[in-house]
Amino acid sequence: MKLLKALVFFLLPAVILAQTHFNKIDLKVRGDIQEIQTEDLDGDGIKELIVLHHIDANDSSRRFMSVFWAGADAKYSSTNSSEIEIPGRFSIYDFGSLPGEKEQVVLFLSKNTAEYYRWTNHQLVGPTKLVGFSSQLIQMADSDRLLYYHLFYDWNLDGQNELMVFQMGEAEMFYYKGNQWTNVPMELPFDVTYYSSPTMKGVAAHMEFSVNYRAPNLFVADKDGDGKHELFATSSNKCWIFKMNPDGTFATKAALKLAPKVGTAPKDQQSRISLYIADVDQDGTADLLSNNQVGSFFNQKSEIKIFYGKNGWADPANKTPKPVWTASYDGWVFAPIVIDVNADKQNDLVVPVINSGILNSVKAFVVHDFPINLKYYLGANHALPAQASSEDNINIRVDFGRGRMMNTYPQIFADFNGDGIDDLIFGKSDTELTVVLKNKQEQRTADQEILKVPTAMFPVTDDLNNDNLDDLVLVYAASDTVTPGQFSVLINKGGWKKY
């Protein structure tokens, strides 16, 4: 009996380890991690891990970018890494291929230049100037953070990237034509909110004031279904539509400036409207989705409406377009997401709802739980059902004393078993991360794994090694249990059941 117990004692950890679907790799950089990006810089099919990190100091802060690549054994290690210090003049970054090239570069913007680093022999080599411009909106030189935005993108769908640089109420779009970069100015809708209080001048004669700029949402879609794409810029309830010229550039001025009447609020309550563009019914025309948030933290309401392009919501003569689909929620809705989540080649709608309200707010302060409701509307015959097809209800644990989340915000766009159906990740606790497979009805299955790891607030999911199975990168914020600068990579070994 003693021998049996001894065998169980020694073999149990091996059995538990054998049951896991992931190989865990712990890595570290100096300072604190801001974020981690996954990009295939050299085009070999294996993605590099790009880590943004910083060291804060009273007199100045230093920012770094480290790149980890997989070695011959397809594993990441500290020896396979390279680091550069990011010059203080840079404030925003992106990744993309230069015209005519396969490999990606790392692009940085300062207040008046775009510069790039090449990934050469496992080193970031640069910077090299790409273009110059008058100014850009984001000017955070010498800050301890760096902003990511996907501005180096194939905006006109011609097979090569263009560069958009934001300014206040306008932008410059750079096109590569005739072996050189040329720029075209564009007007853009812009929201600005500010706060200053003249009544406080007796308390603080030179008080601080705050200004918040919101750049527009940008979408490329076909307004009329004629095969010609337009650029849509939405900001609050404004939607500006730019035509594409025969030479592939977008017009400087918007062809249409619309303010669709999509929602209202009671006189005693505030309302915030957000507009999104997607081809929900997959008929080749751009549809409009509106999200109208009404109320305060303790009394939240939201309403989603969908307007089909074939019904002419973008026709200036159509002053009051009629929605084809409407849903209301007792909570605040994050951006509605149009995506095929269950691999049936039909667009679905995912609506994330935070249900606060008075009762849930009191509950949060007592038991530290905030409920998040994820609603899945699964498309059929290129239309959405009136009621949610399935739901996920997950509690987010909040540590009010330290002002941070104690577990993982649910991630719903990752495929761990390679069946094309999006699966679910959420934090069971601050030391347990749960991975759950889902079926074509977007319902949870019995196949799941609880990973005994410190949970990251926002885990990164991506297929790092090109095996059609998503992997995990856990990025830790300031924590009592994790060393600053530490992060973990969980490589998916497979062996899951498919649905």
XYZ file of C-alpha atoms in Angstrom:
499
model
C 0.000 0.000 0.000
C 2.840 2.389 0.891
C 4.468 1.664 -2.468
C 1.181 2.412 -4.271
C 0.791 5.697 -2.431
C 4.344 6.640 -3.285
C 3.759 5.898 -6.961
C 0.583 7.986 -6.947
C 2.439 10.832 -5.230
C 5.211 10.912 -7.829
C 3.092 10.129 -10.879
C 0.183 12.484 -10.210
C 2.032 15.662 -11.289
C 3.151 13.899 -14.477
C -0.420 12.816 -15.214
C -1.734 16.349 -14.680
C 1.005 17.741 -16.910
C 0.236 15.186 -19.609
C -3.416 16.193 -19.625
C -2.741 19.822 -20.453
C -3.117 20.978 -24.026
C -0.450 23.685 -23.653
C 3.292 23.986 -23.243
C 4.036 26.969 -20.990
C 7.099 29.164 -21.566
C 7.960 31.952 -19.109
C 9.809 34.968 -20.494
C 10.885 38.344 -19.141
C 11.893 41.847 -20.176
C 13.163 44.702 -18.043
C 10.792 47.240 -16.569
C 7.008 47.041 -16.938
C 5.196 45.659 -19.958
C 2.778 47.948 -21.757
C 1.536 45.444 -24.332
C 2.550 42.565 -26.612
C 1.872 42.300 -30.339
C 2.174 39.185 -32.516
C 3.457 39.744 -36.055
C 5.266 37.638 -38.670
C 8.000 40.153 -39.416
C 10.115 37.982 -41.731
C 7.274 36.167 -43.537
C 8.349 32.649 -42.529
C 4.923 31.684 -41.154
C 6.009 31.834 -37.502
C 5.019 34.954 -35.601
C 7.396 37.038 -33.563
C 6.407 38.435 -30.167
C 6.871 42.219 -30.045
C 6.956 43.463 -26.460
C 6.533 47.149 -25.555
C 7.992 47.883 -22.121
C 9.248 50.851 -20.154
C 11.261 51.911 -17.126
C 9.752 54.840 -15.229
C 11.875 57.401 -13.425
C 11.311 60.770 -11.782
C 13.390 62.686 -14.294
C 12.650 60.673 -17.445
C 11.176 57.432 -18.715
C 12.761 54.983 -21.126
C 10.775 52.922 -23.606
C 11.869 49.699 -25.260
C 10.728 47.281 -27.936
C 11.879 43.679 -27.609
C 11.338 41.046 -30.289
C 11.249 37.325 -29.405
C 11.464 34.802 -32.229
C 10.994 31.037 -32.233
C 14.183 29.058 -32.666
C 14.756 25.882 -34.666
C 12.650 23.981 -32.126
C 9.721 26.384 -32.763
C 9.920 27.587 -29.152
C 10.457 31.072 -27.812
C 13.319 31.727 -25.395
C 15.122 34.649 -23.765
C 18.244 33.876 -25.823
C 16.192 34.382 -28.998
C 15.392 38.039 -28.385
C 16.512 41.490 -29.477
C 15.881 44.893 -27.868
C 15.955 48.509 -29.010
C 15.306 51.693 -27.072
C 12.531 53.726 -28.684
C 13.521 57.362 -29.362
C 11.491 59.912 -27.430
C 10.210 61.625 -30.581
C 8.021 58.633 -31.521
C 4.427 58.527 -30.299
C 2.549 55.954 -32.414
C 3.498 52.691 -34.135
C 2.215 50.044 -36.543
C 3.377 47.092 -38.660
C 3.092 46.501 -42.387
C 4.848 45.688 -45.647
C 6.412 48.378 -47.781
C 5.179 48.388 -51.410
C 6.656 45.484 -53.347
C 8.049 43.724 -50.276
C 6.946 40.590 -48.388
C 8.574 41.222 -45.030
C 7.001 43.617 -42.553
C 8.615 46.669 -41.040
C 7.895 48.390 -37.734
C 6.605 51.870 -38.520
C 6.856 54.797 -36.076
C 5.378 58.289 -36.280
C 6.782 61.439 -34.731
C 4.972 64.761 -34.937
C 6.122 65.258 -38.553
C 7.850 62.118 -39.860
C 7.117 58.457 -40.507
C 10.163 56.206 -39.971
C 10.658 52.456 -39.966
C 12.876 49.657 -38.673
C 13.586 46.524 -40.710
C 13.779 43.081 -39.117
C 17.171 41.915 -40.445
C 19.190 38.977 -39.083
C 17.025 38.976 -35.964
C 17.727 42.657 -35.287
C 15.613 45.782 -35.697
C 17.679 47.967 -38.026
C 16.856 51.656 -38.411
C 15.264 54.077 -38.227
C 14.874 55.005 -41.898
C 12.688 57.924 -42.946
C 9.661 57.000 -45.056
C 7.814 60.315 -45.497
C 7.495 63.710 -43.876
C 4.322 65.690 -43.166
C 3.193 68.904 -41.524
C 2.001 67.452 -38.193
C -0.009 64.660 -36.625
C -2.578 64.708 -33.855
C -0.911 62.290 -31.413
C 2.125 64.079 -29.983
C 3.287 62.291 -26.842
C 7.042 62.667 -27.251
C 9.067 61.441 -24.250
C 6.004 59.790 -22.751
C 6.446 56.409 -21.092
C 3.833 54.889 -23.405
C 3.501 54.304 -27.136
C 0.163 54.232 -28.961
C -0.711 51.486 -31.461
C -2.991 52.233 -34.401
C -3.359 50.349 -37.689
C -2.646 53.337 -39.922
C -0.336 51.546 -42.400
C -3.017 49.606 -44.259
C -4.304 48.831 -47.753
C -7.015 51.491 -47.575
C -7.918 51.466 -51.291
C -7.612 47.674 -51.749
C -4.964 47.919 -54.478
C -2.696 45.277 -52.937
C -0.214 47.601 -51.237
C -0.283 49.648 -48.049
C -1.092 53.321 -47.799
C -0.293 55.524 -44.792
C -2.919 57.673 -43.073
C -1.761 60.389 -40.695
C -4.398 62.018 -38.475
C -4.540 65.694 -37.776
C -7.304 67.670 -36.098
C -10.365 67.437 -38.330
C -8.305 66.318 -41.309
C -5.772 63.721 -42.419
C -3.119 63.061 -45.022
C -3.261 59.826 -47.019
C 0.062 58.783 -48.570
C -0.074 56.624 -51.725
C 2.865 54.879 -53.394
C 2.675 55.679 -57.104
C 5.411 55.894 -59.727
C 8.051 54.699 -57.269
C 7.406 57.570 -54.896
C 5.043 58.567 -52.087
C 2.459 61.250 -52.804
C -0.020 62.592 -50.295
C -3.648 63.661 -50.611
C -5.277 65.725 -47.827
C -8.680 64.612 -46.523
C -11.220 66.242 -44.253
C -12.504 64.064 -41.414
C -15.219 64.320 -38.782
C -13.811 64.825 -35.307
C -15.239 64.943 -31.781
C -13.728 67.144 -29.107
C -14.843 67.322 -25.484
C -13.227 69.540 -22.883
C -13.587 70.532 -19.252
C -12.699 73.786 -17.522
C -14.493 75.542 -14.686
C -14.322 79.331 -14.373
C -16.183 79.058 -11.043
C -13.084 77.377 -9.578
C -10.699 80.248 -10.336
C -10.867 81.417 -6.715
C -9.556 78.039 -5.584
C -6.995 77.483 -8.344
C -6.280 80.527 -10.482
C -4.282 78.467 -12.950
C -6.119 75.187 -12.715
C -5.586 72.328 -15.135
C -8.105 71.651 -17.874
C -8.729 68.491 -19.874
C -9.359 68.048 -23.580
C -10.377 64.736 -25.161
C -10.073 64.181 -28.908
C -11.769 61.220 -30.545
C -10.580 60.195 -33.983
C -13.296 58.704 -36.213
C -14.004 55.036 -36.842
C -12.884 54.160 -40.385
C -14.347 51.472 -42.649
C -13.799 50.499 -46.289
C -16.968 49.113 -47.878
C -19.139 49.265 -51.001
C -22.034 51.658 -50.455
C -24.058 50.728 -53.543
C -22.911 47.217 -54.448
C -21.406 48.485 -57.693
C -17.955 47.051 -57.014
C -16.527 50.473 -56.157
C -15.451 50.858 -52.542
C -15.887 53.962 -50.447
C -14.212 55.120 -47.231
C -16.652 55.618 -44.345
C -15.666 57.838 -41.411
C -18.052 57.780 -38.442
C -17.840 59.982 -35.362
C -20.692 60.080 -32.849
C -23.828 60.338 -35.015
C -21.949 61.653 -38.069
C -21.118 59.489 -41.067
C -18.976 60.918 -43.864
C -18.523 58.943 -47.083
C -15.553 59.453 -49.421
C -15.591 58.310 -53.038
C -12.576 56.636 -54.644
C -11.093 58.402 -57.674
C -10.224 56.453 -60.863
C -6.514 56.592 -59.907
C -7.189 54.761 -56.620
C -7.004 57.799 -54.334
C -9.846 58.896 -52.109
C -11.432 62.287 -52.630
C -10.291 65.170 -50.452
C -13.867 66.135 -49.607
C -16.613 63.798 -48.461
C -19.231 63.082 -51.113
C -21.867 62.664 -48.405
C -22.082 64.052 -44.881
C -24.849 62.253 -43.055
C -26.220 62.412 -39.537
C -28.688 59.495 -39.431
C -31.478 59.766 -36.878
C -30.854 56.485 -35.111
C -31.703 57.157 -31.471
C -32.772 59.645 -28.822
C -32.656 59.933 -25.038
C -34.980 61.381 -22.378
C -34.370 65.074 -21.706
C -32.883 64.380 -18.281
C -30.428 61.747 -19.509
C -27.321 61.774 -21.641
C -26.954 59.743 -24.821
C -23.884 58.602 -26.731
C -24.298 57.238 -30.246
C -21.659 55.215 -32.084
C -21.931 54.136 -35.728
C -20.316 51.119 -37.422
C -20.230 49.836 -41.005
C -20.415 46.148 -42.003
C -22.088 43.970 -44.630
C -24.349 42.115 -42.203
C -26.578 40.411 -44.785
C -23.640 39.749 -47.159
C -25.351 41.247 -50.211
C -22.348 43.363 -51.218
C -23.650 46.663 -49.838
C -22.563 48.493 -46.692
C -24.968 48.245 -43.761
C -25.098 50.658 -40.833
C -25.106 49.573 -37.181
C -25.847 52.080 -34.433
C -25.225 51.725 -30.714
C -27.147 54.225 -28.573
C -26.056 54.303 -24.915
C -28.366 56.135 -22.533
C -28.237 56.838 -18.808
C -25.642 56.855 -16.068
C -23.524 54.236 -14.322
C -26.468 53.259 -12.104
C -29.165 53.341 -14.795
C -27.843 52.057 -18.087
C -29.707 51.370 -21.305
C -28.485 50.541 -24.788
C -30.140 50.015 -28.135
C -28.637 48.419 -31.242
C -30.165 49.106 -34.648
C -29.187 47.728 -38.073
C -29.989 49.506 -41.353
C -29.461 47.609 -44.606
C -27.600 49.257 -47.457
C -30.088 47.883 -50.003
C -32.801 49.873 -48.197
C -30.975 53.134 -48.865
C -29.948 54.278 -45.395
C -27.163 56.334 -47.051
C -29.547 58.086 -49.455
C -29.618 61.788 -48.435
C -33.296 61.889 -49.373
C -34.018 59.191 -46.791
C -34.213 61.482 -43.750
C -35.520 58.818 -41.345
C -34.168 55.404 -42.387
C -36.011 52.376 -41.005
C -34.009 49.729 -39.155
C -34.453 46.087 -40.130
C -33.284 44.860 -36.733
C -33.467 46.378 -33.242
C -32.521 45.091 -29.796
C -32.589 46.824 -26.393
C -30.504 46.028 -23.306
C -30.476 46.969 -19.631
C -26.798 47.774 -19.615
C -24.043 49.404 -21.607
C -23.059 47.732 -24.858
C -19.519 47.744 -26.130
C -19.087 47.858 -29.882
C -21.372 45.320 -31.618
C -19.218 42.866 -33.568
C -20.155 41.362 -36.954
C -18.229 38.135 -37.537
C -18.775 34.487 -38.454
C -18.235 32.843 -35.061
C -19.465 29.326 -35.895
C -17.847 28.586 -39.283
C -21.087 28.388 -41.310
C -20.065 31.191 -43.729
C -22.856 33.446 -42.461
C -22.296 36.657 -40.556
C -23.275 36.633 -36.900
C -23.587 39.428 -34.357
C -21.881 39.436 -30.965
C -23.096 41.977 -28.404
C -21.054 42.416 -25.177
C -23.210 43.933 -22.411
C -22.048 45.195 -19.012
C -25.031 44.957 -16.695
C -24.326 47.425 -13.922
C -27.401 49.226 -12.636
C -28.076 49.857 -8.950
C -28.388 46.228 -7.834
C -25.331 45.015 -9.718
C -23.303 48.016 -8.534
C -24.151 47.243 -4.910
C -23.291 43.595 -5.532
C -19.953 44.600 -7.027
C -19.008 46.565 -3.922
C -20.054 43.696 -1.648
C -18.773 40.583 -3.467
C -16.459 42.311 -5.996
C -18.255 40.862 -9.040
C -19.248 42.695 -12.229
C -21.442 40.660 -14.600
C -20.665 40.656 -18.321
C -23.241 39.194 -20.684
C -22.090 38.082 -24.158
C -25.007 37.623 -26.548
C -24.591 35.682 -29.802
C -27.064 36.219 -32.646
C -26.321 33.500 -35.190
C -27.180 34.370 -38.770
C -29.401 32.152 -40.945
C -30.397 32.903 -44.537
C -28.328 36.069 -44.206
C -30.533 37.513 -41.474
C -30.244 37.745 -37.702
C -32.750 36.290 -35.214
C -34.758 38.624 -32.989
C -33.517 36.902 -29.825
C -30.005 35.817 -28.895
C -29.177 32.272 -30.023
C -26.895 31.707 -27.030
C -25.300 33.660 -24.202
C -22.271 33.612 -21.942
C -22.623 35.136 -18.472
C -19.292 35.749 -16.786
C -18.385 37.613 -13.618
C -15.393 39.914 -13.566
C -13.724 40.054 -10.155
C -12.627 43.550 -9.077
C -10.195 44.402 -6.288
C -11.364 47.877 -5.259
C -8.526 48.252 -2.756
C -5.884 47.969 -5.478
C -8.083 49.275 -8.278
C -7.685 46.375 -10.705
C -9.368 43.321 -12.139
C -8.610 40.075 -10.350
C -9.285 37.735 -13.256
C -9.374 37.706 -17.035
C -11.741 39.684 -19.213
C -13.479 37.060 -21.394
C -11.950 36.480 -24.820
C -14.314 35.040 -27.408
C -12.331 35.071 -30.664
C -9.886 32.180 -30.525
C -10.036 28.725 -32.120
C -8.168 26.164 -30.013
C -9.219 22.946 -31.770
C -9.012 24.087 -35.407
C -12.689 23.577 -36.297
C -13.250 27.220 -37.231
C -15.625 27.831 -34.307
C -14.631 30.537 -31.868
C -14.038 29.242 -28.354
C -14.074 30.977 -24.961
C -11.435 31.993 -22.404
C -12.222 33.525 -19.032
C -10.663 33.831 -15.595
C -12.096 31.473 -13.011
C -9.997 33.256 -10.394
C -6.768 35.253 -10.348
C -4.810 31.978 -10.500
C -7.041 29.925 -12.810
C -7.641 30.493 -16.511
C -10.446 28.489 -18.137
C -10.425 27.471 -21.813
C -13.775 26.138 -23.075
C -14.543 24.685 -26.508
C -17.821 25.695 -28.142
C -20.081 24.058 -30.718
C -21.756 25.440 -33.842
C -24.595 26.827 -31.719
C -21.970 28.827 -29.770
C -22.804 26.848 -26.663
C -20.174 25.658 -24.230
C -19.223 22.000 -24.477
C -17.918 19.696 -21.761
C -14.414 19.998 -23.236
C -12.513 22.503 -21.155
C -9.214 22.948 -19.366
C -8.475 24.972 -16.244
C -4.928 26.311 -16.415
C -3.258 26.888 -13.058
C -1.483 30.107 -13.999
C -1.573 33.732 -12.857
C -4.314 35.174 -15.037
C -3.696 38.132 -17.310
C -6.292 40.856 -17.628
C -6.377 40.740 -21.438
C -4.743 37.576 -22.821
C -3.430 37.701 -26.381
C -4.708 34.891 -28.616
C -3.181 34.062 -31.981
C -1.912 31.137 -34.056
C 1.787 31.718 -33.434
C 3.272 28.654 -35.144
C 0.953 28.324 -38.166
C -0.682 25.014 -37.134
C -4.302 26.347 -37.277
C -4.536 26.162 -33.473
C -4.596 29.365 -31.465
C -2.038 29.888 -28.742
C -2.025 32.168 -25.694
C 0.198 34.991 -24.504
C -0.411 36.133 -20.935
C 0.618 39.731 -20.332
C 0.733 40.604 -16.650
C 0.084 44.042 -15.257
C 1.440 45.132 -11.869
C 0.838 42.153 -9.601
C 1.895 40.853 -6.217
C 2.411 37.367 -7.611
C 4.277 38.050 -10.861
C 7.702 39.618 -11.299
C 7.565 42.929 -13.217
C 8.338 42.372 -16.891
C 7.313 38.705 -16.811
C 4.965 37.194 -19.381
C 4.045 33.669 -20.408
C 3.502 31.959 -23.759
C 1.233 28.903 -23.878
C 1.755 26.911 -27.073
C -1.266 24.820 -28.047
C -0.251 21.134 -28.414
C -3.596 20.095 -29.955
C -5.445 16.896 -29.155
C -8.782 18.640 -28.728
C -12.077 17.241 -29.988
C -13.582 19.079 -32.957
C -17.209 20.207 -33.203
